[in-house]
PDB file of N, CA and C in Angstrom:
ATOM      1  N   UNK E 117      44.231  64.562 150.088  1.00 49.00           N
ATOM      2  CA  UNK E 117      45.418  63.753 150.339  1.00 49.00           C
ATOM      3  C   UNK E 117      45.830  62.976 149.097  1.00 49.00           C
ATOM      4  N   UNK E 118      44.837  62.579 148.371  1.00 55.00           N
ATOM      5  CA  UNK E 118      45.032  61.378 146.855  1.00 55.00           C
ATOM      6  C   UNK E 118      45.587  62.541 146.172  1.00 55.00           C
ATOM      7  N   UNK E 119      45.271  63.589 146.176  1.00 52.00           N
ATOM      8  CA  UNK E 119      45.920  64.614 144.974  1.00 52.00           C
ATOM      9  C   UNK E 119      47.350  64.836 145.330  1.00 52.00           C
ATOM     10  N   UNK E 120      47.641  64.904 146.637  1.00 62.00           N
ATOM     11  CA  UNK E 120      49.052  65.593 146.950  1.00 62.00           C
ATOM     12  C   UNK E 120      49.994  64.423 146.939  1.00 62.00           C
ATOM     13  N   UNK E 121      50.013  62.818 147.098  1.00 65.00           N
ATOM     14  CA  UNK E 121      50.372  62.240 146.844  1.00 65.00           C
ATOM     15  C   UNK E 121      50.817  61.620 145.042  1.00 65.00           C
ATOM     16  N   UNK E 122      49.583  62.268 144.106  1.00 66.00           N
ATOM     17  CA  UNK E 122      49.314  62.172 142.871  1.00 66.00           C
ATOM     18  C   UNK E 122      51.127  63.359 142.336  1.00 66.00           C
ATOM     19  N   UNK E 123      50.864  64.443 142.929  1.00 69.00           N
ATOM     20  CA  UNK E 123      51.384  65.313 142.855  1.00 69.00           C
ATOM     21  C   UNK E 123      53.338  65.334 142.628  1.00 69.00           C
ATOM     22  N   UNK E 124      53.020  64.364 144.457  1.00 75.00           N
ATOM     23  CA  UNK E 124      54.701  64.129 144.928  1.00 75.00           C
ATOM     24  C   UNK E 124      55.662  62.999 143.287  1.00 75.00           C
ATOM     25  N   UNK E 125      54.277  62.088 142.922  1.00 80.00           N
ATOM     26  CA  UNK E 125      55.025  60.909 142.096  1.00 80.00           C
ATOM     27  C   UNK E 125      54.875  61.706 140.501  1.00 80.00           C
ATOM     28  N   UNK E 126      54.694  62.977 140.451  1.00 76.00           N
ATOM     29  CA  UNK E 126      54.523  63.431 139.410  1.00 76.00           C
ATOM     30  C   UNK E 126      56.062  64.526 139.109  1.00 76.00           C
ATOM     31  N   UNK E 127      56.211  65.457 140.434  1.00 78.00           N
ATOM     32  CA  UNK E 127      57.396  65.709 140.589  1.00 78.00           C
ATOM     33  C   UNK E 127      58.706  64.795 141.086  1.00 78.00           C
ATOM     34  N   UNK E 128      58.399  64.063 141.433  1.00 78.00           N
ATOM     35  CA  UNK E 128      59.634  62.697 141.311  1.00 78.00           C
ATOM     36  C   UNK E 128      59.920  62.142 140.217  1.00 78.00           C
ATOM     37  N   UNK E 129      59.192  61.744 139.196  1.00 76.00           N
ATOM     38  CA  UNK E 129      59.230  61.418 137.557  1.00 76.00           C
ATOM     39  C   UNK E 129      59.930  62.314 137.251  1.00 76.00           C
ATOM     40  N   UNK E 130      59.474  63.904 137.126  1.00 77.00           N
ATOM     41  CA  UNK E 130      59.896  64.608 136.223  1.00 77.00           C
ATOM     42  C   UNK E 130      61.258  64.862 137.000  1.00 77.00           C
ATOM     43  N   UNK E 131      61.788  64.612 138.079  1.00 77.00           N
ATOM     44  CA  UNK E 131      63.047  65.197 138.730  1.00 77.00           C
ATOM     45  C   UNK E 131      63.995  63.828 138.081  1.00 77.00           C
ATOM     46  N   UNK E 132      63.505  62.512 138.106  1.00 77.00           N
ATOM     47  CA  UNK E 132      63.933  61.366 137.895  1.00 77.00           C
ATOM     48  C   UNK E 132      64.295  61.325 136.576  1.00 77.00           C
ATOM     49  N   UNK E 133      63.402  61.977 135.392  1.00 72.00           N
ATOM     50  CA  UNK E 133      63.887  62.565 133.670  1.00 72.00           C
ATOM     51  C   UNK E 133      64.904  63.146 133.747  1.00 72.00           C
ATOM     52  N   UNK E 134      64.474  64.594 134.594  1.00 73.00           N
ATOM     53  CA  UNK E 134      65.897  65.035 133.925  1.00 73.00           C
ATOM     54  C   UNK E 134      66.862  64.845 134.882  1.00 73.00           C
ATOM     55  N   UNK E 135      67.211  64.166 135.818  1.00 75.00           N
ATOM     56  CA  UNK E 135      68.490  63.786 136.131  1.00 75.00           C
ATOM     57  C   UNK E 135      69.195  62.741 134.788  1.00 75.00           C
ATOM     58  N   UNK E 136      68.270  61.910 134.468  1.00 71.00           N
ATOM     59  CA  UNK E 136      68.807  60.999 133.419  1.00 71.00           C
ATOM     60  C   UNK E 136      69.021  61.482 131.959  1.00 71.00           C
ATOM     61  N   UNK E 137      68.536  62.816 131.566  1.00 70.00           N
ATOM     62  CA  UNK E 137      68.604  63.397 130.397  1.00 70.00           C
ATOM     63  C   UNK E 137      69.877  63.507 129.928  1.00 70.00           C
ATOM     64  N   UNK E 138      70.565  64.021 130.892  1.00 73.00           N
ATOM     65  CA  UNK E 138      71.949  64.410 130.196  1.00 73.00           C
ATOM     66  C   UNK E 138      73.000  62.862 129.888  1.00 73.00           C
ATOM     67  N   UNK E 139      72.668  61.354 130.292  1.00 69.00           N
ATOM     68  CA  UNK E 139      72.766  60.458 129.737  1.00 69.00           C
ATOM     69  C   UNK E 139      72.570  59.992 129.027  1.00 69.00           C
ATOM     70  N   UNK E 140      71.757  60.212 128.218  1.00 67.00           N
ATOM     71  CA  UNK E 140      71.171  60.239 126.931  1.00 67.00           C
ATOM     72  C   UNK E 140      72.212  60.170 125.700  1.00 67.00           C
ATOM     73  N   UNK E 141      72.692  59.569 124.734  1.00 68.00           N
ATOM     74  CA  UNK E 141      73.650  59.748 123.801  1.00 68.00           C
ATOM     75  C   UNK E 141      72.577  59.728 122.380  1.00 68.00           C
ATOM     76  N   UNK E 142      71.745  59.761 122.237  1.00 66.00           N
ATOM     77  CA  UNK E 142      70.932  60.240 120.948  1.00 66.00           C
ATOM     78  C   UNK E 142      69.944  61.094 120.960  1.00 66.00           C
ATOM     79  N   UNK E 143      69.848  61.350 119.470  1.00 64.00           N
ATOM     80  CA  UNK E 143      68.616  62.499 119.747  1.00 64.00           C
ATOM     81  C   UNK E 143      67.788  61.924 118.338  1.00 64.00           C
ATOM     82  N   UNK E 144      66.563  62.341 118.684  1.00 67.00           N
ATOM     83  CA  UNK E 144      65.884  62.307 117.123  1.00 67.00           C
ATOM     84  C   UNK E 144      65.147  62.958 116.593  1.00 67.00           C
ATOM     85  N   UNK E 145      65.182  63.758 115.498  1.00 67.00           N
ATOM     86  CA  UNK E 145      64.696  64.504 114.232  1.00 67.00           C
ATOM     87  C   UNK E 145      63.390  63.984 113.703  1.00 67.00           C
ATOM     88  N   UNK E 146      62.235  64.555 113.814  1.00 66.00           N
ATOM     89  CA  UNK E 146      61.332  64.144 113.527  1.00 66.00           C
ATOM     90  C   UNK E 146      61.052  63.866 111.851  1.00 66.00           C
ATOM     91  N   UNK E 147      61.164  62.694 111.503  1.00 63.00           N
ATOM     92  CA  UNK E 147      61.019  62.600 109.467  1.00 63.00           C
ATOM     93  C   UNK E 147      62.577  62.111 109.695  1.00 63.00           C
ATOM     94  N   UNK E 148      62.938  61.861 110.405  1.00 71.00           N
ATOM     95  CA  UNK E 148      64.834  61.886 109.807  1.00 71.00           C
ATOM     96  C   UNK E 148      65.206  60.378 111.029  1.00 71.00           C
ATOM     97  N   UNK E 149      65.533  59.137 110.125  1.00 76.00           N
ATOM     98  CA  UNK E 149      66.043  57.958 110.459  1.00 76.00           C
ATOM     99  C   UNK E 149      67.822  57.968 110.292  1.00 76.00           C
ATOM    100  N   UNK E 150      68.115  57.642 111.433  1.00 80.00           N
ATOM    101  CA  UNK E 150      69.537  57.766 111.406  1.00 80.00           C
ATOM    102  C   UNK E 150      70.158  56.241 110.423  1.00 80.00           C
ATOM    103  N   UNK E 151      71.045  56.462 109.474  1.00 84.00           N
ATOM    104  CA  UNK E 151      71.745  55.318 108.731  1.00 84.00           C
ATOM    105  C   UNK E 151      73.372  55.554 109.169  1.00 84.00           C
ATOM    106  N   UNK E 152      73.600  54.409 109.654  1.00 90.00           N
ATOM    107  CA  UNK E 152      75.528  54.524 109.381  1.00 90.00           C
ATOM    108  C   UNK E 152      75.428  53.584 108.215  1.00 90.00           C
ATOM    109  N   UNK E 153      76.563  54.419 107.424  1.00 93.00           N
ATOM    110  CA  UNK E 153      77.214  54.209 105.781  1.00 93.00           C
ATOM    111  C   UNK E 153      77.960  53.198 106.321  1.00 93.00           C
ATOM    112  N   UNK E 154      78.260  52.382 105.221  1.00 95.00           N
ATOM    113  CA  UNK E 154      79.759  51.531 104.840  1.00 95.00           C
ATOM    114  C   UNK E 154      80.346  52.218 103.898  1.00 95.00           C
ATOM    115  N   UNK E 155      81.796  51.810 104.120  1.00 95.00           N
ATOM    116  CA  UNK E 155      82.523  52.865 102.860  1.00 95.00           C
ATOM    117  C   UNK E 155      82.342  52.208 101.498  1.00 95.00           C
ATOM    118  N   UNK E 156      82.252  52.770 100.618  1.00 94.00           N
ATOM    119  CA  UNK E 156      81.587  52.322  99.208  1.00 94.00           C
ATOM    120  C   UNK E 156      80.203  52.625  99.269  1.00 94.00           C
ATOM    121  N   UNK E 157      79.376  52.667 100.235  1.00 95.00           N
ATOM    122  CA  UNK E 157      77.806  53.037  99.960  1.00 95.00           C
ATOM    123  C   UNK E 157      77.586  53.879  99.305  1.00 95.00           C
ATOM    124  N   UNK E 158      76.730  53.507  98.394  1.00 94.00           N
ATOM    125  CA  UNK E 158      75.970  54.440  98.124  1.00 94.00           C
ATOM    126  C   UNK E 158      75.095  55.350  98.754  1.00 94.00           C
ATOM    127  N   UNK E 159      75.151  56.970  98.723  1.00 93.00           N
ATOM    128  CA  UNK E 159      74.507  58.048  99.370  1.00 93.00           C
ATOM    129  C   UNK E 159      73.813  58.981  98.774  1.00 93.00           C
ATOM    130  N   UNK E 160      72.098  58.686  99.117  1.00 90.00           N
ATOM    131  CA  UNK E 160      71.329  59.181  98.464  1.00 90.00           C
ATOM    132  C   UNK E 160      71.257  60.957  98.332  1.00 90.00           C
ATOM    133  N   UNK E 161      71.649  61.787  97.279  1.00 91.00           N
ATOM    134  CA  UNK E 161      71.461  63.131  97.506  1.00 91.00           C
ATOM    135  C   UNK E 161      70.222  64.130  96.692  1.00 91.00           C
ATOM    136  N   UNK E 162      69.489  64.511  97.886  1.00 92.00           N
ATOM    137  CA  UNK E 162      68.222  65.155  97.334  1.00 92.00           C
ATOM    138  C   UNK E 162      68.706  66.519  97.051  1.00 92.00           C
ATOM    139  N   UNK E 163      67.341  67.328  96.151  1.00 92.00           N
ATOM    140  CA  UNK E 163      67.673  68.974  95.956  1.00 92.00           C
ATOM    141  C   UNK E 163      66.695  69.048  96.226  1.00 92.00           C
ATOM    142  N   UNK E 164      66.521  70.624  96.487  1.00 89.00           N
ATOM    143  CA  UNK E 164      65.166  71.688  97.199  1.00 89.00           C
ATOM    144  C   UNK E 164      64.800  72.631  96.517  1.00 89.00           C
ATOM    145  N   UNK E 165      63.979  73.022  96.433  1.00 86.00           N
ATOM    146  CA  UNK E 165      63.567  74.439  95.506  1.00 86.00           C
ATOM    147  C   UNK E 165      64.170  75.761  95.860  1.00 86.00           C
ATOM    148  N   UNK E 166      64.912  76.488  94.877  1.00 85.00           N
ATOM    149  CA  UNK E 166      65.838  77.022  95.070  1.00 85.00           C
ATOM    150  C   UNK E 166      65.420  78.564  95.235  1.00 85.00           C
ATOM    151  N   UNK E 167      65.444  78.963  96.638  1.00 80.00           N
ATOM    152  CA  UNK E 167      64.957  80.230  96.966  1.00 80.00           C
ATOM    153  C   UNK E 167      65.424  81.226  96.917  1.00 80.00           C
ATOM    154  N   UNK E 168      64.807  82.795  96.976  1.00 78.00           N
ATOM    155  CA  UNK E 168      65.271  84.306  96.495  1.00 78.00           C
ATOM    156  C   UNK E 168      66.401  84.198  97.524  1.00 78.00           C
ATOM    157  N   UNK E 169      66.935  85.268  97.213  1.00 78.00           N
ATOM    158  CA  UNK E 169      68.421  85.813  97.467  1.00 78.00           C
ATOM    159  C   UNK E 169      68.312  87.606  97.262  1.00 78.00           C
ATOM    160  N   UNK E 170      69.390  88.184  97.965  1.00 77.00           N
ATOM    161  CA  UNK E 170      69.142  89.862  98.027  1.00 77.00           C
ATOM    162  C   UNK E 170      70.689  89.698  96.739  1.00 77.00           C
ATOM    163  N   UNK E 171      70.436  90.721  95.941  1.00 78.00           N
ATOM    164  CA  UNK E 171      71.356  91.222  95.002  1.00 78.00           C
ATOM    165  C   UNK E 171      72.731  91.928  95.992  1.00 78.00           C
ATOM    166  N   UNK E 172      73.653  92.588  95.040  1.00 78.00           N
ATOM    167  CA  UNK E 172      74.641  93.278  95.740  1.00 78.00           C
ATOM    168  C   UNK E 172      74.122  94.655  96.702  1.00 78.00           C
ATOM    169  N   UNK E 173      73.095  95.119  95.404  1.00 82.00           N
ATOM    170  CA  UNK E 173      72.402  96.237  96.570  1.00 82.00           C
ATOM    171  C   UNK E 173      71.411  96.116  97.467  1.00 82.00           C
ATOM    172  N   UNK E 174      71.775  94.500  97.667  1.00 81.00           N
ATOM    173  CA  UNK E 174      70.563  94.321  99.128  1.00 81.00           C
ATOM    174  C   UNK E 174      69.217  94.163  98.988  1.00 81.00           C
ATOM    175  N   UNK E 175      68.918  94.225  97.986  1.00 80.00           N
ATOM    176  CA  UNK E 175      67.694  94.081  97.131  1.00 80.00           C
ATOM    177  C   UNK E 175      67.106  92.577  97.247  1.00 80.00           C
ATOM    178  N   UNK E 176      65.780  92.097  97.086  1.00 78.00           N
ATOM    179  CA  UNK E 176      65.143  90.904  96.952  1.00 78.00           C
ATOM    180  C   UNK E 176      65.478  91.112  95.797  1.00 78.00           C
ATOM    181  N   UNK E 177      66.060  90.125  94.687  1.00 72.00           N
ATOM    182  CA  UNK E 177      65.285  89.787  93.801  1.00 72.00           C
ATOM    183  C   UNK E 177      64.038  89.138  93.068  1.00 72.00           C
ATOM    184  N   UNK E 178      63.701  88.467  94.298  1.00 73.00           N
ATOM    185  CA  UNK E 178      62.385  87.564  93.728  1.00 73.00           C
ATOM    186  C   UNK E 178      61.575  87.025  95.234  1.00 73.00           C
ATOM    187  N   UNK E 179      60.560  87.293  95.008  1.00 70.00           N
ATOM    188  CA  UNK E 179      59.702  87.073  96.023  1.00 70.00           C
ATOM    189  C   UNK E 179      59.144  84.647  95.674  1.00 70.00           C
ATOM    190  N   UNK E 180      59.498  84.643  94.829  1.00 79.00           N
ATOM    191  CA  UNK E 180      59.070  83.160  94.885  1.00 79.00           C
ATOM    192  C   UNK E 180      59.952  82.326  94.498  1.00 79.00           C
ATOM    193  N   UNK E 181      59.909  81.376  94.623  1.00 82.00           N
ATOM    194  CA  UNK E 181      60.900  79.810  94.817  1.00 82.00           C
ATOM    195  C   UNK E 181      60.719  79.421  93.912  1.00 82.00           C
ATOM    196  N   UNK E 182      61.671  78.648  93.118  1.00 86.00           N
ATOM    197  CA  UNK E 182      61.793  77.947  91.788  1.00 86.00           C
ATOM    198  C   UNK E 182      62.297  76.567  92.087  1.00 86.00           C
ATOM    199  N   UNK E 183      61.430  75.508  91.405  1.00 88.00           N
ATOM    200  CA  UNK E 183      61.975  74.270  91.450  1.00 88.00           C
ATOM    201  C   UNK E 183      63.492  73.806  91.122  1.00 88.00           C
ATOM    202  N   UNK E 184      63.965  73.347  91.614  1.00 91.00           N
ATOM    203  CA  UNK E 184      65.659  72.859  91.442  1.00 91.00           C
ATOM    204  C   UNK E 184      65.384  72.368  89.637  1.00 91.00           C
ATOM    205  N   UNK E 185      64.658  71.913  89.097  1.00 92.00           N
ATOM    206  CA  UNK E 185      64.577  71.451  88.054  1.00 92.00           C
ATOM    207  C   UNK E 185      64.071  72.369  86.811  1.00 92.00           C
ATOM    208  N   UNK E 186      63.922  73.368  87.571  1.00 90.00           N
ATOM    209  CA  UNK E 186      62.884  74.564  86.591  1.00 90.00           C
ATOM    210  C   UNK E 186      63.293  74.881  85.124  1.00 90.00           C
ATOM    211  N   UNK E 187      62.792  74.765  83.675  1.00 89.00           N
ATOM    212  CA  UNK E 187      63.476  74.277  82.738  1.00 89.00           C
ATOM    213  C   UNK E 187      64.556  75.726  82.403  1.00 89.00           C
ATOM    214  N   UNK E 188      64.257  76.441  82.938  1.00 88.00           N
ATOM    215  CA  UNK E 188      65.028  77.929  82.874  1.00 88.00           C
ATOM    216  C   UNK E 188      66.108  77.979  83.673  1.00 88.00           C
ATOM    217  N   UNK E 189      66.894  77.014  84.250  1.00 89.00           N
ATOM    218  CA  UNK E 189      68.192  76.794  84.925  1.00 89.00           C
ATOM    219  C   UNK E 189      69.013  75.852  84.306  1.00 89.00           C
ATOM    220  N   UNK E 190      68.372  74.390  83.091  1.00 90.00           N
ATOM    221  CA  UNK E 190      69.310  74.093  82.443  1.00 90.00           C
ATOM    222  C   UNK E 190      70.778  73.082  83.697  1.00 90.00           C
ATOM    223  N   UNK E 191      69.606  72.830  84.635  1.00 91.00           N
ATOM    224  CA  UNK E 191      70.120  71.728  85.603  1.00 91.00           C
ATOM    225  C   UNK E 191      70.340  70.261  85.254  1.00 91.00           C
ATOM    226  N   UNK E 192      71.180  69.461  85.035  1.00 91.00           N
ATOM    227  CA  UNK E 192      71.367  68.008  84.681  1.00 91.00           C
ATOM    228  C   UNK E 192      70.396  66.946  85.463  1.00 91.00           C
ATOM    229  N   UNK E 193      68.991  66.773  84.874  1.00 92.00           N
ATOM    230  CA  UNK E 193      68.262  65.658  85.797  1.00 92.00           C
ATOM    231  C   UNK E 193      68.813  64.553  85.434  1.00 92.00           C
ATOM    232  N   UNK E 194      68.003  63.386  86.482  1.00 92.00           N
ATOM    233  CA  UNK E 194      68.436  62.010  86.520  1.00 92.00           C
ATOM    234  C   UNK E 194      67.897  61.323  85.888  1.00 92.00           C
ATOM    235  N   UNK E 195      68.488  60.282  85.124  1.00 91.00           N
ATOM    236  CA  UNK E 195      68.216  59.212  83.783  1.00 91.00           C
ATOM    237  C   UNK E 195      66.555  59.021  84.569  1.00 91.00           C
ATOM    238  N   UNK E 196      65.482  59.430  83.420  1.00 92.00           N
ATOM    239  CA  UNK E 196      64.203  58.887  83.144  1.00 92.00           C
ATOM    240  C   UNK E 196      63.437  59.770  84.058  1.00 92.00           C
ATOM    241  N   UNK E 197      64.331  61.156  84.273  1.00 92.00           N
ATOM    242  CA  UNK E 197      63.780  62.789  85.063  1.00 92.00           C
ATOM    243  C   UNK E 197      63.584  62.777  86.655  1.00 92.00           C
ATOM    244  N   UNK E 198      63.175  63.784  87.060  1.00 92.00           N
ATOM    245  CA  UNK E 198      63.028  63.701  88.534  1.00 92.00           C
ATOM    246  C   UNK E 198      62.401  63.107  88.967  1.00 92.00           C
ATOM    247  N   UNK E 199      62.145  62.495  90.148  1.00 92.00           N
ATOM    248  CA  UNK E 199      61.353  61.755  91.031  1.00 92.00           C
ATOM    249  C   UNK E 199      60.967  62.341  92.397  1.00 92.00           C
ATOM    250  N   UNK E 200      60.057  62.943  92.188  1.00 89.00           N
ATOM    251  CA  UNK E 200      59.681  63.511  94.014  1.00 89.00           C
ATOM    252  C   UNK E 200      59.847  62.839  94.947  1.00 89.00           C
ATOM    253  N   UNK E 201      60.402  62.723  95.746  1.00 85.00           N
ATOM    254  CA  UNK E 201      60.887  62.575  97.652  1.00 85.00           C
ATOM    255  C   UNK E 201      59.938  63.478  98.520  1.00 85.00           C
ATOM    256  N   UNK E 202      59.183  62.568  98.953  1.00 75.00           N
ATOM    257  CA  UNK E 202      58.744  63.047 100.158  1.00 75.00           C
ATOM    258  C   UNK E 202      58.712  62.425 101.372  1.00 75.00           C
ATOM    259  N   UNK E 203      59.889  63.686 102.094  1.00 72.00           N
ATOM    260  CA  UNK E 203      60.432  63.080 103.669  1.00 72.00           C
ATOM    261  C   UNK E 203      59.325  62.888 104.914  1.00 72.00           C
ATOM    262  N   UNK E 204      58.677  63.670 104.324  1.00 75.00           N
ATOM    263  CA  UNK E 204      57.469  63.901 105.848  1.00 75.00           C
ATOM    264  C   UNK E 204      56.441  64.589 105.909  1.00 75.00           C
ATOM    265  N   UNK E 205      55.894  64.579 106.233  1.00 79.00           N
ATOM    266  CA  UNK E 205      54.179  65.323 106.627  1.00 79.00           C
ATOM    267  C   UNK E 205      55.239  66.558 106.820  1.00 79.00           C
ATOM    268  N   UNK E 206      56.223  67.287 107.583  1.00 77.00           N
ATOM    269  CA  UNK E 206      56.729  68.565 107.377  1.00 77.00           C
ATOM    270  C   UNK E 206      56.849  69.127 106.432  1.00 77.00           C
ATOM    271  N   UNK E 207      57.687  68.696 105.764  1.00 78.00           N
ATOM    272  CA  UNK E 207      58.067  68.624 104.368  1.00 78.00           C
ATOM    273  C   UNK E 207      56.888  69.303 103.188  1.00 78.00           C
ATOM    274  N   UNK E 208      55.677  68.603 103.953  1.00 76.00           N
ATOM    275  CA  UNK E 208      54.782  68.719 102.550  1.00 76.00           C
ATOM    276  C   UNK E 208      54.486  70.154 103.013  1.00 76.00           C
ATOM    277  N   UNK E 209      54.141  70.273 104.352  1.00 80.00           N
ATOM    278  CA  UNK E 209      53.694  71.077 104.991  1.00 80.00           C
ATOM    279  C   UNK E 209      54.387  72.536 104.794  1.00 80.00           C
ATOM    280  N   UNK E 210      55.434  72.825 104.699  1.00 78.00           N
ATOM    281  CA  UNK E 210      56.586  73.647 104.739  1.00 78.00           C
ATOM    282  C   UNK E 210      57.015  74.035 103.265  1.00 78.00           C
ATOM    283  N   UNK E 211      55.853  73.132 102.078  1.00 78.00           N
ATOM    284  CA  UNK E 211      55.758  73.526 100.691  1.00 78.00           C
ATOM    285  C   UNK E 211      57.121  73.015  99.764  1.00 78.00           C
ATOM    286  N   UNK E 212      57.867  71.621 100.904  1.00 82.00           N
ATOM    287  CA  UNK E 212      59.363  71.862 100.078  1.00 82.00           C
ATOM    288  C   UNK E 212      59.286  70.741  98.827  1.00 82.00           C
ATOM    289  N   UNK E 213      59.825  70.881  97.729  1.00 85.00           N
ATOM    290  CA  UNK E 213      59.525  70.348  96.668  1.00 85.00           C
ATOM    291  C   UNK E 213      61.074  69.779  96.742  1.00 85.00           C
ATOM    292  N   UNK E 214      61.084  68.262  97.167  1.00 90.00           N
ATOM    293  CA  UNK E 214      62.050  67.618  96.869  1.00 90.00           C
ATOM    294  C   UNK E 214      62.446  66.221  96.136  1.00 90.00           C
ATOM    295  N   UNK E 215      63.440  66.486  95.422  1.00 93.00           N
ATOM    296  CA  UNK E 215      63.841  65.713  94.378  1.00 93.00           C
ATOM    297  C   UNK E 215      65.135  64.804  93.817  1.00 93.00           C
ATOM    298  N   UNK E 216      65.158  63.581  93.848  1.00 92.00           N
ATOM    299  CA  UNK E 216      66.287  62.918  93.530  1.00 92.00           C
ATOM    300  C   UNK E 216      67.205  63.561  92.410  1.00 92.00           C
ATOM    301  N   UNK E 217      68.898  63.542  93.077  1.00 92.00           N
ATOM    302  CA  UNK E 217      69.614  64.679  92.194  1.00 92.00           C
ATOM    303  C   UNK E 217      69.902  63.329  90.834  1.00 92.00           C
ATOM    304  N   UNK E 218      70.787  63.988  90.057  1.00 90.00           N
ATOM    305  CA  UNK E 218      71.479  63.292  89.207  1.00 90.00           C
ATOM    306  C   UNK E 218      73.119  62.859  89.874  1.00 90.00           C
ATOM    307  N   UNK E 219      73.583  63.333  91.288  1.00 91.00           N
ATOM    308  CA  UNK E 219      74.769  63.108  91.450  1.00 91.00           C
ATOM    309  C   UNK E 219      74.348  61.716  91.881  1.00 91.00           C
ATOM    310  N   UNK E 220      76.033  60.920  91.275  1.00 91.00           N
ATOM    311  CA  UNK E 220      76.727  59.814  92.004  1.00 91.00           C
ATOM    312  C   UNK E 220      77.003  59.703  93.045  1.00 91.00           C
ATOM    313  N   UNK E 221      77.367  59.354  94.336  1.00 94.00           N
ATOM    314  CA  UNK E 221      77.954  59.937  95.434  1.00 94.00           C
ATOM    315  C   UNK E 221      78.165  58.193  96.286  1.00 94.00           C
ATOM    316  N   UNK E 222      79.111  58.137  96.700  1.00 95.00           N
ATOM    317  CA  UNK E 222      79.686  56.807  97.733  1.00 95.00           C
ATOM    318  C   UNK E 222      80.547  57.419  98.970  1.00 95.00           C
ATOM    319  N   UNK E 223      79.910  56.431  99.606  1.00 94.00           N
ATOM    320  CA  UNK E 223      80.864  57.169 101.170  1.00 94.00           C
ATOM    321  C   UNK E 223      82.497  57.090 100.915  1.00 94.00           C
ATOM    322  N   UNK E 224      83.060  57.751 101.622  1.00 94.00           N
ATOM    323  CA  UNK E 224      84.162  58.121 101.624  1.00 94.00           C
ATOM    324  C   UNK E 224      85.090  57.966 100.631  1.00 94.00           C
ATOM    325  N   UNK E 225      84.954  58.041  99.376  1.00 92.00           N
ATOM    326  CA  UNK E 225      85.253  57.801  97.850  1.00 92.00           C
ATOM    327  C   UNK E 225      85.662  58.769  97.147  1.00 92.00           C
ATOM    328  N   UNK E 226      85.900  59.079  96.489  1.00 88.00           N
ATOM    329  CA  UNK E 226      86.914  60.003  95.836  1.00 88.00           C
ATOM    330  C   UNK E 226      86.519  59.340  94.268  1.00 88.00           C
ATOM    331  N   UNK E 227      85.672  60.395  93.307  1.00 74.00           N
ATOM    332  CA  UNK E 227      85.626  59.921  91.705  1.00 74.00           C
ATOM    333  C   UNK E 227      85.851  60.585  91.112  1.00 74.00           C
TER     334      UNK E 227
END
């Protein structure tokens, strides 16, 4: 009897979730904090290591990933060089090598 009662308040919760789910107006991204900008803010923009691609004939060209900064791309780093960003235990996990760009960037601004 203690179990089937255990049972009833277990399927009432979960019926009681998702009736309320679809009320819900946010969601959240695990590693990822939501910011609202002001206009003029400043907006931080990262780069990623820049992965293979198939040629015109469909072809891999390259089986491995190159750093956004790799000195063989001749990319514009940021005054006093890159600075690693790391967003999250995913991130590290998922091998992504990320890095503060050299762009300027302000919300809704025009330069």
């Amino acid at each position: 009897m203690r179990l089937a009662g255990f049972g009833m308040r277990v399927v009432a919760a979960s019926v009681t979730v998702g009736l309320l789910a679809p009320l819900a107006r946010a969601f959240y991204l695990p590693g990822i904090a939501p910011h609202d900008y002001k206009i003029g803010e400043a907006v931080e923009l990262q780069v990623n290591s820049l992965t293979p691609s198939l040629n015109a004939e469909n072809k891999l060209e390259s089986v491995l990933s190159f750093g956004y900064y790799d000195e063989r791309f001749h990319f514009c780093q940021p005054e006093g060089g890159p600075k690693a960003v790391h967003e999250s235990l995913g991130s590290i996990l998922f091998g992504d090598r990320i890095y503060g760009s050299a762009f300027d960037l302000h919300m809704l601004k025009d330069t």
